[in-house]
């Protein structure tokens, strides 16, 4: 249970997407990416990343929504997870995470206070408090909208800290945090597959074809 909740949360989730039916960038509309979540080849849920175009004041709002239902041998797991990020002038101003599960409701929040972030994470078996003075300019959800390039870290909205990023091939990147490893695979600059590695069973998140 703990591994799966963290696993769902890290797609990280998580500055989200809405992109038209052809899933190609358009300057006047939101960007959308829709994914299937699979375990052992069985589809157990969906994930949708959405990024709105900049508002008049330059704010960009992104979301990542995951809805999962899994039947294990001894119990049933339900997880609804939503990340909302608000960036302005390239800097994160507010990030909120809400998770609703059959183990309870959980939340995380990072808010810019003018010279620092107040960060609070109250998630399943994870509690974190911090102040961060360094402006956050890249988050896990941004990985859904293109490869990270030379960036070496991404803010993990769920946990309230950071994933370390490294490039392992021309189209593949690794995200590491305290023994947790995710692999992001791109094709033609678009995220097509996430492999969330887990001792029990890897979770695969695959881009769905345009409808």
Short mmCIF file of C-alpha atoms in Angstrom, two decimals:
data_model
loop_
_atom_site.label_atom_id
_atom_site.label_comp_id
_atom_site.label_asym_id
_atom_site.label_seq_id
_atom_site.Cartn_x
_atom_site.Cartn_y
_atom_site.Cartn_z
CA UNK A 1 0.00 0.00 0.00
CA UNK A 2 2.71 2.49 0.96
CA UNK A 3 4.70 1.81 -2.19
CA UNK A 4 1.68 2.21 -4.42
CA UNK A 5 0.48 5.47 -2.86
CA UNK A 6 3.92 7.01 -3.20
CA UNK A 7 4.23 5.58 -6.67
CA UNK A 8 0.97 7.13 -7.82
CA UNK A 9 1.91 10.41 -6.18
CA UNK A 10 5.29 10.87 -7.79
CA UNK A 11 4.43 11.23 -11.31
CA UNK A 12 5.02 12.87 -9.92
CA UNK A 13 2.81 14.03 -10.55
CA UNK A 14 3.30 16.10 -11.17
CA UNK A 15 2.47 21.10 -13.63
CA UNK A 16 -0.22 19.44 -15.67
CA UNK A 17 -1.67 19.41 -19.26
CA UNK A 18 -4.50 19.89 -21.73
CA UNK A 19 -3.66 19.82 -25.26
CA UNK A 20 -6.34 19.37 -27.84
CA UNK A 21 -7.39 16.14 -29.41
CA UNK A 22 -4.27 15.83 -31.57
CA UNK A 23 -2.01 16.32 -28.52
CA UNK A 24 0.16 18.86 -30.33
CA UNK A 25 1.13 22.17 -28.70
CA UNK A 26 -1.14 25.10 -29.49
CA UNK A 27 -0.43 28.58 -28.23
CA UNK A 28 -4.09 29.54 -27.73
CA UNK A 29 -5.37 26.39 -26.06
CA UNK A 30 -4.48 24.21 -23.14
CA UNK A 31 -2.11 21.27 -23.49
CA UNK A 32 -3.44 17.84 -22.53
CA UNK A 33 -1.69 14.48 -22.09
CA UNK A 34 -3.71 11.38 -21.23
CA UNK A 35 -2.11 8.18 -19.96
CA UNK A 36 -3.08 4.67 -18.92
CA UNK A 37 -1.66 3.25 -15.69
CA UNK A 38 -0.80 -0.46 -15.93
CA UNK A 39 0.34 -3.16 -13.53
CA UNK A 40 1.48 -6.50 -15.00
CA UNK A 41 -0.12 -5.51 -18.29
CA UNK A 42 -3.50 -4.77 -16.70
CA UNK A 43 -4.91 -1.26 -16.86
CA UNK A 44 -5.75 -0.04 -13.35
CA UNK A 45 -6.31 3.66 -13.87
CA UNK A 46 -5.76 6.83 -15.85
CA UNK A 47 -3.64 9.94 -15.53
CA UNK A 48 -4.23 13.30 -17.18
CA UNK A 49 -1.76 16.18 -17.25
CA UNK A 50 -3.07 19.64 -18.23
CA UNK A 51 -1.31 22.96 -18.70
CA UNK A 52 -3.26 26.12 -19.41
CA UNK A 53 -1.91 28.93 -21.60
CA UNK A 54 -0.54 31.97 -19.73
CA UNK A 55 -3.14 34.33 -18.30
CA UNK A 56 -3.02 38.10 -18.74
CA UNK A 57 -0.71 38.43 -15.73
CA UNK A 58 1.60 35.66 -16.95
CA UNK A 59 0.35 32.93 -14.62
CA UNK A 60 0.47 29.36 -15.92
CA UNK A 61 -1.72 26.81 -14.15
CA UNK A 62 -0.95 23.11 -14.51
CA UNK A 63 -2.68 20.06 -13.10
CA UNK A 64 -1.99 16.36 -12.86
CA UNK A 65 -4.92 14.06 -12.03
CA UNK A 66 -4.68 10.34 -11.34
CA UNK A 67 -7.60 8.02 -10.73
CA UNK A 68 -6.72 4.44 -9.81
CA UNK A 69 -8.58 1.34 -8.64
CA UNK A 70 -6.68 -1.86 -7.92
CA UNK A 71 -7.94 -5.20 -6.62
CA UNK A 72 -5.26 -7.00 -4.62
CA UNK A 73 -5.62 -10.45 -3.10
CA UNK A 74 -6.81 -9.24 0.30
CA UNK A 75 -8.12 -5.72 -0.26
CA UNK A 76 -9.20 -3.12 -2.77
CA UNK A 77 -7.26 0.08 -3.28
CA UNK A 78 -8.70 3.36 -4.54
CA UNK A 79 -6.61 6.48 -5.09
CA UNK A 80 -7.67 9.85 -6.49
CA UNK A 81 -4.78 12.26 -6.72
CA UNK A 82 -4.60 15.85 -7.98
CA UNK A 83 -1.68 18.26 -8.23
CA UNK A 84 -2.22 21.94 -9.08
CA UNK A 85 0.79 24.17 -9.77
CA UNK A 86 0.73 27.91 -10.35
CA UNK A 87 3.81 29.45 -11.98
CA UNK A 88 4.40 33.12 -12.69
CA UNK A 89 7.40 34.48 -14.57
CA UNK A 90 8.95 31.03 -14.54
CA UNK A 91 8.70 30.58 -10.75
CA UNK A 92 6.39 28.37 -8.75
CA UNK A 93 4.08 30.49 -6.60
CA UNK A 94 1.72 27.84 -5.24
CA UNK A 95 1.56 24.07 -5.41
CA UNK A 96 -1.23 22.03 -3.86
CA UNK A 97 -1.72 18.27 -3.74
CA UNK A 98 -4.85 16.46 -2.65
CA UNK A 99 -5.12 12.69 -2.35
CA UNK A 100 -8.30 10.80 -1.52
CA UNK A 101 -7.88 7.11 -0.77
CA UNK A 102 -9.52 4.29 1.12
CA UNK A 103 -6.79 4.88 3.73
CA UNK A 104 -7.84 8.49 4.27
CA UNK A 105 -7.44 11.97 2.79
CA UNK A 106 -4.03 13.63 2.46
CA UNK A 107 -2.57 16.95 1.28
CA UNK A 108 0.64 18.83 0.48
CA UNK A 109 1.24 22.54 -0.09
CA UNK A 110 4.12 24.80 -1.07
CA UNK A 111 3.50 28.56 -1.12
CA UNK A 112 5.87 31.41 -1.99
CA UNK A 113 5.85 34.05 0.76
CA UNK A 114 7.99 36.70 -0.93
CA UNK A 115 11.39 35.47 0.19
CA UNK A 116 10.79 31.78 0.92
CA UNK A 117 8.39 28.87 0.50
CA UNK A 118 6.40 27.41 3.36
CA UNK A 119 6.21 23.69 2.59
CA UNK A 120 3.86 21.26 4.34
CA UNK A 121 3.34 17.64 3.27
CA UNK A 122 0.90 15.37 5.09
CA UNK A 123 0.67 12.22 2.99
CA UNK A 124 0.29 8.52 3.68
CA UNK A 125 3.11 7.63 6.10
CA UNK A 126 4.96 10.80 5.03
CA UNK A 127 5.02 14.03 7.06
CA UNK A 128 7.35 16.89 6.11
CA UNK A 129 7.78 20.56 7.08
CA UNK A 130 10.31 22.95 5.58
CA UNK A 131 11.12 26.47 4.44
CA UNK A 132 12.87 26.81 1.11
CA UNK A 133 14.51 30.09 0.05
CA UNK A 134 15.63 29.00 -3.41
CA UNK A 135 12.99 29.77 -6.07
CA UNK A 136 11.46 26.64 -7.59
CA UNK A 137 11.49 26.81 -11.38
CA UNK A 138 10.86 23.17 -12.35
CA UNK A 139 8.54 20.52 -10.91
CA UNK A 140 7.94 16.83 -11.51
CA UNK A 141 4.73 17.54 -13.43
CA UNK A 142 6.73 19.58 -15.95
CA UNK A 143 8.27 16.31 -17.11
CA UNK A 144 4.98 15.56 -18.86
CA UNK A 145 5.48 18.45 -21.29
CA UNK A 146 8.96 17.73 -22.58
CA UNK A 147 12.33 16.39 -21.50
CA UNK A 148 14.13 18.21 -18.69
CA UNK A 149 17.25 18.84 -20.75
CA UNK A 150 20.18 19.78 -18.54
CA UNK A 151 18.14 20.23 -15.36
CA UNK A 152 19.45 18.15 -12.48
CA UNK A 153 16.45 18.28 -10.13
CA UNK A 154 12.67 18.59 -10.08
CA UNK A 155 10.47 19.68 -7.19
CA UNK A 156 8.37 16.74 -5.95
CA UNK A 157 5.01 18.26 -5.13
CA UNK A 158 3.76 15.25 -3.17
CA UNK A 159 6.81 14.95 -0.89
CA UNK A 160 7.78 18.62 -0.62
CA UNK A 161 11.40 18.03 -1.60
CA UNK A 162 13.29 17.09 -4.78
CA UNK A 163 13.97 14.32 -7.25
CA UNK A 164 17.49 14.19 -8.71
CA UNK A 165 17.41 13.99 -12.52
CA UNK A 166 19.96 12.40 -14.84
CA UNK A 167 19.96 11.52 -18.52
CA UNK A 168 20.62 7.84 -19.24
CA UNK A 169 20.16 7.89 -23.03
CA UNK A 170 19.27 10.48 -25.68
CA UNK A 171 15.56 9.88 -24.96
CA UNK A 172 15.50 8.60 -21.38
CA UNK A 173 15.83 10.29 -17.98
CA UNK A 174 16.04 8.88 -14.46
CA UNK A 175 14.46 10.49 -11.39
CA UNK A 176 15.80 9.39 -7.98
CA UNK A 177 14.67 10.14 -4.45
CA UNK A 178 15.64 8.15 -1.34
CA UNK A 179 15.84 4.84 -3.17
CA UNK A 180 12.79 5.52 -5.33
CA UNK A 181 13.50 5.36 -9.06
CA UNK A 182 11.33 6.46 -11.99
CA UNK A 183 12.26 6.32 -15.66
CA UNK A 184 10.86 8.84 -18.15
CA UNK A 185 10.97 7.89 -21.82
CA UNK A 186 10.45 10.39 -24.64
CA UNK A 187 9.83 10.17 -28.38
CA UNK A 188 10.01 13.25 -30.61
CA UNK A 189 10.13 15.41 -27.50
CA UNK A 190 6.93 13.94 -26.03
CA UNK A 191 6.70 11.85 -22.88
CA UNK A 192 5.43 8.43 -23.96
CA UNK A 193 6.22 6.08 -21.05
CA UNK A 194 6.98 6.28 -17.33
CA UNK A 195 8.36 3.21 -15.57
CA UNK A 196 7.86 3.50 -11.82
CA UNK A 197 10.18 0.86 -10.40
CA UNK A 198 8.93 -1.09 -7.41
CA UNK A 199 10.13 -4.25 -5.63
CA UNK A 200 6.62 -5.70 -5.82
CA UNK A 201 5.83 -4.88 -9.45
CA UNK A 202 6.75 -2.04 -11.78
CA UNK A 203 3.98 0.37 -12.67
CA UNK A 204 3.88 1.50 -16.30
CA UNK A 205 2.28 4.75 -17.39
CA UNK A 206 1.71 4.90 -21.17
CA UNK A 207 0.59 7.76 -23.38
CA UNK A 208 -2.82 7.03 -24.85
CA UNK A 209 -3.38 7.58 -28.58
CA UNK A 210 -5.30 10.68 -29.57
CA UNK A 211 -9.02 10.07 -29.73
#
